[in-house]
Coordinates of C-alpha atoms in Angstrom, one line a residue:
X1 CA 19.4 24.3 -5.1
X2 CA 17.0 26.6 -7.0
X3 CA 19.1 28.9 -9.1
X4 CA 16.6 31.7 -9.3
X5 CA 14.0 33.4 -7.2
X6 CA 10.4 32.2 -7.6
X7 CA 7.6 34.5 -6.3
X8 CA 3.8 34.8 -6.8
X9 CA 0.5 33.6 -5.6
X10 CA -0.2 29.8 -5.6
X11 CA -0.5 28.7 -9.2
X12 CA 1.0 31.9 -10.4
X13 CA 4.7 31.5 -9.4
X14 CA 7.1 33.3 -11.7
X15 CA 10.8 32.6 -12.0
X16 CA 12.9 35.8 -11.8
X17 CA 15.9 34.9 -13.8
X18 CA 17.8 38.1 -13.2
X19 CA 19.9 38.1 -10.1
X20 CA 19.0 40.7 -7.5
X21 CA 21.6 43.5 -7.0
X22 CA 20.6 43.7 -3.3
X23 CA 19.4 40.7 -1.4
X24 CA 18.9 40.9 2.4
X25 CA 17.6 37.8 4.2
X26 CA 17.0 38.3 7.9
X27 CA 14.5 37.9 10.6
X28 CA 12.3 40.1 12.8
X29 CA 14.0 39.4 16.2
X30 CA 11.8 41.7 18.3
X31 CA 14.3 41.5 21.2
X32 CA 13.6 43.8 24.1
X33 CA 16.7 44.7 26.2
X34 CA 16.8 45.8 29.8
X35 CA 19.9 47.0 31.6
X36 CA 19.9 46.9 35.4
X37 CA 21.6 49.5 37.6
X38 CA 24.3 46.9 38.1
X39 CA 25.0 46.8 34.4
X40 CA 23.6 43.3 33.8
X41 CA 21.5 43.0 30.7
X42 CA 18.3 41.0 30.3
X43 CA 16.6 40.3 27.0
X44 CA 13.1 39.1 26.2
X45 CA 12.2 37.7 22.8
X46 CA 9.2 35.9 21.2
X47 CA 9.5 32.2 20.5
X48 CA 9.2 32.7 16.8
X49 CA 11.2 35.2 14.7
X50 CA 9.4 36.0 11.4
X51 CA 11.5 36.0 8.2
X52 CA 12.1 39.2 6.3
X53 CA 13.5 39.6 2.8
X54 CA 14.6 42.7 1.0
X55 CA 15.3 42.6 -2.7
X56 CA 16.6 45.2 -5.2
X57 CA 16.8 44.9 -9.0
X58 CA 18.5 47.2 -11.5
X59 CA 17.2 47.3 -15.0
X60 CA 14.6 44.6 -14.5
X61 CA 12.7 43.5 -17.6
X62 CA 9.2 45.0 -18.1
X63 CA 7.5 41.6 -17.6
X64 CA 9.2 40.8 -14.3
X65 CA 8.7 44.3 -13.1
X66 CA 5.0 44.1 -13.9
X67 CA 4.8 40.8 -11.9
X68 CA 6.2 42.5 -8.8
X69 CA 3.9 45.5 -9.4
X70 CA 0.8 43.3 -9.4
X71 CA 1.9 41.5 -6.2
X72 CA 2.7 44.8 -4.4
X73 CA -0.6 46.4 -5.3
X74 CA -2.5 43.2 -4.6
X75 CA -4.2 43.3 -8.0
X76 CA -4.7 39.5 -8.1
X77 CA -5.8 39.2 -4.4
X78 CA -4.6 40.1 -0.9
X79 CA -2.2 37.2 -0.7
X80 CA -0.2 36.1 1.2
X81 CA 2.3 35.3 -1.6
X82 CA 4.8 32.4 -2.0
X83 CA 8.5 33.1 -2.1
X84 CA 11.1 30.4 -2.9
X85 CA 14.4 32.2 -2.5
X86 CA 17.7 31.1 -4.1
X87 CA 19.3 30.5 -0.7
X88 CA 16.7 28.1 0.7
X89 CA 17.3 24.4 0.2
X90 CA 15.2 22.4 2.7
X91 CA 11.7 23.9 2.5
X92 CA 10.7 22.4 5.8
X93 CA 10.5 24.9 8.7
X94 CA 13.7 24.8 10.8
X95 CA 11.9 23.2 13.8
X96 CA 9.8 20.9 11.7
X97 CA 12.9 19.5 10.1
X98 CA 14.2 18.7 13.6
X99 CA 11.0 17.0 14.7
X100 CA 9.9 19.9 16.8
X101 CA 7.0 22.4 17.0
X102 CA 7.0 26.1 17.8
X103 CA 3.8 25.5 19.8
X104 CA 2.5 23.0 22.2
X105 CA 0.4 21.3 19.5
X106 CA 2.2 19.1 17.0
X107 CA -0.8 19.1 14.7
X108 CA 0.2 22.5 13.5
X109 CA 3.2 20.9 11.9
X110 CA 2.0 17.3 11.0
X111 CA -1.4 15.7 10.6
X112 CA -2.7 12.2 10.1
X113 CA -4.8 11.2 7.0
X114 CA -7.5 9.5 8.9
X115 CA -8.8 9.1 12.5
X116 CA -7.2 6.3 14.4
X117 CA -4.1 6.0 12.1
X118 CA -1.6 7.0 14.8
X119 CA -0.8 9.8 17.1
X120 CA 1.8 12.4 17.8
X121 CA 3.3 12.4 21.3
X122 CA 6.1 14.4 23.1
X123 CA 9.4 12.6 22.9
X124 CA 10.6 10.9 26.0
X125 CA 14.2 10.6 24.8
X126 CA 16.9 11.9 27.2
X127 CA 18.1 15.4 26.3
X128 CA 15.3 16.0 23.7
X129 CA 14.7 19.7 23.2
X130 CA 11.3 21.2 24.2
X131 CA 8.4 20.5 21.9
X132 CA 10.1 17.5 20.3
X133 CA 7.6 14.9 19.1
X134 CA 7.5 11.3 17.9
X135 CA 5.0 9.5 15.6
X136 CA 3.3 6.5 17.1
X137 CA 1.9 4.5 14.1
X138 CA -0.7 2.0 15.2
X139 CA -0.7 0.1 11.9
X140 CA 1.5 -0.7 9.0
X141 CA -0.5 1.6 6.7
X142 CA -0.7 4.7 9.0
X143 CA 0.2 7.8 7.0
X144 CA 1.6 11.1 8.4
X145 CA 1.6 14.3 6.4
X146 CA 3.9 17.3 6.8
X147 CA 1.8 20.5 7.3
X148 CA 2.5 24.0 6.1
X149 CA 0.1 26.6 7.4
X150 CA -1.9 28.5 6.3
X151 CA -2.0 26.6 3.0
X152 CA -2.5 22.9 2.0
X153 CA 1.1 22.4 1.0
X154 CA 4.4 23.8 -0.1
X155 CA 4.7 25.9 -3.3
X156 CA 5.6 24.3 -6.6
X157 CA 5.4 25.1 -10.3
X158 CA 4.8 22.5 -13.0
X159 CA 8.0 21.0 -14.2
X160 CA 9.9 21.4 -10.8
X161 CA 11.8 18.4 -9.6
X162 CA 10.7 17.7 -6.0
X163 CA 12.5 15.4 -3.7
X164 CA 11.2 14.4 -0.2
X165 CA 13.1 12.1 2.2
X166 CA 11.5 10.7 5.3
X167 CA 13.0 11.3 8.8
X168 CA 16.1 9.4 9.7
X169 CA 14.5 6.7 11.9
X170 CA 12.0 5.8 9.2
X171 CA 14.7 4.8 6.6
X172 CA 15.6 1.5 8.1
X173 CA 12.1 0.1 7.8
X174 CA 9.7 -0.8 4.9
X175 CA 8.6 2.8 4.5
X176 CA 6.7 4.4 1.6
X177 CA 7.2 8.1 0.6
X178 CA 4.5 10.2 -1.1
X179 CA 4.0 13.6 -2.7
X180 CA 0.4 14.7 -3.0
X181 CA -0.1 17.3 -5.7
X182 CA -2.7 20.0 -5.2
X183 CA -4.0 22.9 -7.2
X184 CA -4.0 26.6 -6.1
X185 CA -7.1 26.0 -4.0
X186 CA -5.6 23.0 -2.2
X187 CA -7.8 20.5 -4.2
X188 CA -6.1 17.1 -4.5
X189 CA -4.9 16.3 -8.1
X190 CA -2.7 13.2 -7.9
X191 CA 0.2 11.6 -6.0
X192 CA 3.7 10.3 -6.6
X193 CA 4.8 7.3 -4.6
X194 CA 8.0 5.4 -3.9
X195 CA 8.4 2.3 -1.8
X196 CA 11.5 3.6 0.0
X197 CA 12.6 6.5 2.1
X198 CA 12.9 9.0 -0.8
X199 CA 10.6 10.0 -3.6
X200 CA 11.7 12.2 -6.5
X201 CA 9.0 13.4 -8.9
X202 CA 8.2 16.2 -11.4
X203 CA 5.3 18.5 -10.5
X204 CA 2.6 17.8 -13.0
X205 CA 0.5 20.4 -15.0
X206 CA -1.8 22.3 -12.7
X207 CA 0.2 21.6 -9.6
X208 CA 0.6 24.7 -7.3
X209 CA 1.1 23.0 -3.9
X210 CA 2.6 19.7 -2.7
X211 CA 2.0 17.9 0.6
X212 CA 4.8 15.5 1.5
X213 CA 3.7 12.3 3.4
X214 CA 5.0 9.0 4.6
X215 CA 4.0 5.6 5.7
X216 CA 6.4 3.9 8.2
X217 CA 5.3 0.4 7.1
X218 CA 5.3 -1.0 10.6
X219 CA 3.5 -0.1 13.8
X220 CA 5.9 1.5 16.3
X221 CA 7.4 4.7 17.5
X222 CA 9.4 6.9 15.1
X223 CA 11.3 10.1 15.5
X224 CA 10.5 13.0 13.2
X225 CA 13.9 14.6 12.8
X226 CA 15.9 14.5 9.6
X227 CA 13.2 15.0 6.9
X228 CA 14.2 16.9 3.8
X229 CA 12.1 18.6 1.1
X230 CA 13.9 20.2 -1.8
X231 CA 13.1 21.7 -5.2
X232 CA 15.5 21.3 -8.2
X233 CA 18.3 20.4 -5.8
X234 CA 20.9 17.7 -6.4
X235 CA 21.4 17.0 -2.7
X236 CA 20.8 13.3 -1.8
X237 CA 20.1 12.7 1.9
X238 CA 21.9 9.8 3.6
X239 CA 20.6 6.3 2.8
X240 CA 20.9 3.3 5.0
X241 CA 23.3 0.4 4.2
X242 CA 22.2 -3.2 3.8
X243 CA 24.3 -5.4 6.1
X244 CA 23.4 -8.5 4.2
X245 CA 25.6 -9.7 1.4
X246 CA 24.5 -9.4 -2.2
X247 CA 23.4 -13.1 -2.6
X248 CA 21.7 -13.3 0.8
X249 CA 19.9 -10.0 0.2
X250 CA 18.6 -11.3 -3.2
X251 CA 17.7 -14.6 -1.6
X252 CA 19.9 -16.8 -3.7
X253 CA 23.0 -19.0 -3.3
X254 CA 24.0 -21.5 -0.7
X255 CA 21.2 -22.4 1.8
X256 CA 23.8 -22.2 4.6
X257 CA 23.2 -18.5 4.5
X258 CA 20.1 -19.3 6.6
X259 CA 19.3 -21.6 9.5
X260 CA 15.8 -22.8 10.2
X261 CA 13.7 -24.7 12.7
X262 CA 10.4 -26.0 11.6
X263 CA 10.9 -24.3 8.2
X264 CA 12.2 -26.3 5.2
X265 CA 14.7 -24.6 2.9
X266 CA 15.0 -25.5 -0.8
X267 CA 16.2 -23.9 -4.0
X268 CA 13.9 -23.3 -6.9
X269 CA 14.7 -23.7 -10.6
X270 CA 16.1 -20.1 -10.8
X271 CA 18.5 -20.7 -7.9
X272 CA 16.5 -18.7 -5.3
X273 CA 16.1 -19.9 -1.8
X274 CA 12.6 -20.9 -0.8
X275 CA 11.1 -21.3 2.7
X276 CA 8.3 -23.8 3.2
X277 CA 6.2 -24.2 6.4
X278 CA 3.7 -27.0 6.8
X279 CA 0.2 -26.4 8.1
X280 CA -0.1 -26.4 11.9
X281 CA 3.7 -25.9 12.3
X282 CA 5.6 -23.1 13.9
X283 CA 9.2 -22.2 12.9
X284 CA 12.0 -19.7 12.8
X285 CA 14.4 -18.4 10.1
X286 CA 17.7 -16.8 11.0
X287 CA 20.0 -14.9 8.6
X288 CA 23.5 -16.4 9.1
X289 CA 26.9 -14.8 8.4
X290 CA 29.3 -17.8 8.3
X291 CA 30.7 -18.5 11.8
X292 CA 30.1 -14.9 13.0
X293 CA 27.6 -14.0 15.7
X294 CA 25.7 -12.1 13.1
X295 CA 26.4 -9.4 10.5
X296 CA 29.0 -6.7 11.1
X297 CA 27.7 -3.4 12.3
X298 CA 29.5 -0.1 11.7
X299 CA 31.0 1.4 14.8
X300 CA 29.1 4.2 16.6
X301 CA 25.5 5.0 17.1
X302 CA 23.0 3.2 14.9
X303 CA 19.5 2.2 14.0
X304 CA 18.7 -1.1 12.4
X305 CA 15.7 -2.9 11.0
X306 CA 14.8 -5.9 9.0
X307 CA 12.7 -5.6 5.8
X308 CA 11.2 -8.7 4.2
X309 CA 9.3 -9.5 1.0
X310 CA 5.6 -8.9 1.4
X311 CA 4.7 -12.6 1.3
X312 CA 7.2 -13.5 4.0
X313 CA 6.3 -10.5 6.2
X314 CA 2.5 -11.3 6.0
X315 CA 3.1 -14.8 7.3
X316 CA 5.8 -13.9 9.9
X317 CA 4.7 -13.3 13.5
X318 CA 7.8 -11.7 15.0
X319 CA 11.3 -10.4 14.5
X320 CA 14.2 -10.5 16.9
X321 CA 17.4 -8.5 16.5
X322 CA 20.1 -9.8 18.8
X323 CA 23.2 -7.6 19.4
X324 CA 26.7 -8.9 20.2
X325 CA 30.0 -7.3 21.1
X326 CA 33.4 -8.2 19.8
X327 CA 33.7 -11.1 22.3
X328 CA 30.4 -12.6 21.1
X329 CA 28.6 -11.6 24.3
X330 CA 24.9 -10.8 23.8
X331 CA 24.1 -7.2 24.6
X332 CA 20.4 -7.6 24.3
X333 CA 17.6 -8.4 21.9
X334 CA 15.1 -6.1 20.3
X335 CA 11.7 -7.7 19.6
X336 CA 9.4 -6.2 17.1
X337 CA 9.4 -4.8 13.6
X338 CA 10.0 -1.1 14.3
X339 CA 13.6 0.2 14.0
X340 CA 15.8 -0.8 16.9
X341 CA 18.6 1.3 18.6
X342 CA 21.9 -0.4 18.4
X343 CA 23.4 -0.8 21.9
X344 CA 26.8 0.8 22.6
X345 CA 29.7 -1.6 22.0
X346 CA 27.8 -3.7 19.3
X347 CA 29.9 -5.2 16.6
X348 CA 27.4 -7.7 15.1
X349 CA 23.6 -8.1 14.9
X350 CA 21.7 -11.3 14.2
X351 CA 18.2 -11.3 12.7
X352 CA 15.6 -14.0 13.4
X353 CA 12.1 -14.2 12.0
X354 CA 9.5 -16.4 13.8
X355 CA 6.4 -18.0 12.2
X356 CA 3.3 -19.0 14.2
X357 CA 1.4 -22.2 13.5
X358 CA -1.4 -21.7 11.0
X359 CA -4.1 -23.9 9.4
X360 CA -2.6 -23.4 5.9
X361 CA 0.8 -24.3 4.6
X362 CA 3.2 -21.5 3.5
X363 CA 5.8 -21.3 0.8
X364 CA 7.8 -18.2 -0.5
X365 CA 11.1 -17.1 -1.7
X366 CA 13.2 -15.6 1.1
X367 CA 14.4 -12.6 -0.8
X368 CA 14.8 -9.9 -1.5
X369 CA 15.5 -8.9 2.1
X370 CA 17.3 -6.1 3.8
X371 CA 19.0 -5.7 7.2
X372 CA 19.3 -2.0 7.2
X373 CA 21.6 0.2 9.3
X374 CA 21.9 4.0 9.6
X375 CA 23.7 6.3 11.9
X376 CA 21.0 8.5 13.5
X377 CA 23.4 11.3 14.3
X378 CA 24.1 12.0 10.6
X379 CA 23.6 15.6 9.7
X380 CA 21.0 16.4 7.1
X381 CA 20.1 19.7 5.4
X382 CA 18.7 22.0 8.1
X383 CA 15.3 23.4 7.5
X384 CA 15.3 26.8 5.8
X385 CA 11.5 27.2 5.8
X386 CA 9.3 28.5 3.1
X387 CA 6.8 30.8 4.9
X388 CA 4.1 32.7 3.2
X389 CA 4.9 36.4 3.0
X390 CA 3.4 39.8 2.3
X391 CA 4.8 42.9 0.6
X392 CA 5.4 45.6 3.2
X393 CA 7.3 48.1 1.0
X394 CA 7.8 48.7 -2.7
X395 CA 9.4 51.2 -5.0
X396 CA 9.5 51.3 -8.8
X397 CA 11.5 53.8 -10.8
X398 CA 12.2 54.0 -14.6
X399 CA 15.7 52.8 -15.6
X400 CA 17.8 53.6 -18.7
X401 CA 17.0 52.6 -21.3
X402 CA 13.3 52.3 -21.0
X403 CA 11.3 50.1 -20.6
X404 CA 13.7 48.6 -17.9
X405 CA 12.8 49.4 -14.3
X406 CA 14.6 49.6 -11.0
X407 CA 12.7 47.7 -8.3
X408 CA 13.0 47.4 -4.6
X409 CA 10.6 45.2 -2.6
X410 CA 10.4 44.3 1.1
X411 CA 8.6 41.1 2.2
X412 CA 7.7 39.8 5.7
X413 CA 6.6 36.4 6.9
X414 CA 2.9 36.5 7.9
X415 CA 0.2 34.1 9.0
X416 CA -2.4 35.7 6.8
X417 CA -3.1 38.7 4.6
X418 CA -6.3 40.7 4.0
X419 CA -7.5 44.0 2.6

């Protein structure tokens, strides 16, 4: 987690290396209390409780004190200012990290990169809290961005190590994770990309804001809970496990690791398994686990998905995941490429890929492939939030020896600031 406090306007963040002698981190609850004649108490509170921070420093250096003074007196602009406090870890808003919105509009929390690239809809899951949303990607390339109002991204300073991990349900698919760097005005600079569920990158020169984004990689419906955005933090969010063995995942070894109909299996000169399909021929390819009814699945809740090499996926028509219990009885089949929920009682899952007839022949290595599994109930870092703030109170008194200063400053979460 960040060791020190960072505070300032976008592009002017300053690290305060001296620890505060007083640090109060609370919220403006604004709770109204009514007591009836019977003695019963009723409370009324707003849906959102703004964050408040109070800081005190003894014998602060002249340079750090001058930085606070400029912020408090709004010398460089009305603000609001950015505050990255030492306690905060996941910079996403608490509700945002849970896939929820404080309002009835999810587009205050997430936004799409282009019209027609998908939509946000209320979750229909049983027991889902109010204002819980899901992302319905209508294509494999649909991108979703994590919003932070009123600015174009979350605060960063050049040299910071930024890590963003996609929501839990995205991690068992062929997802891509991105960080879009922006300057203080929100103008796009560059991007860092990783073909996986997590991207780790260093903020480049000129970067003042970062917009985290992701591509699910397959059309389908995805939950939005479990995303994590950290700065200079060693926490590593939970990764899915590959249920395939090492050789099968790499696509090498005995051809008995796969069964095929219509598809011809062979081994190339490097020892890798190759699937060939003649023109005008349909076929199927199943990942086999010896005499078992599929690959063993960890007990408990789970999400699973099959990720194939790009060449195989582009030729494949469909994917079927069949779930079995300990007796070998089928518990159902999930058809499609989006992550599938593992039915209760499942001990094994079998993955089959289907190929439609085409006018051209097809040949490709089978690997590398992944049959991914993840427990969706795993606990991730809760969202701490990183709201923009304004200085609401400030004192500055000389300290001994000069030029040290004793500083106290109060900050409140705001939606905007003006003079």
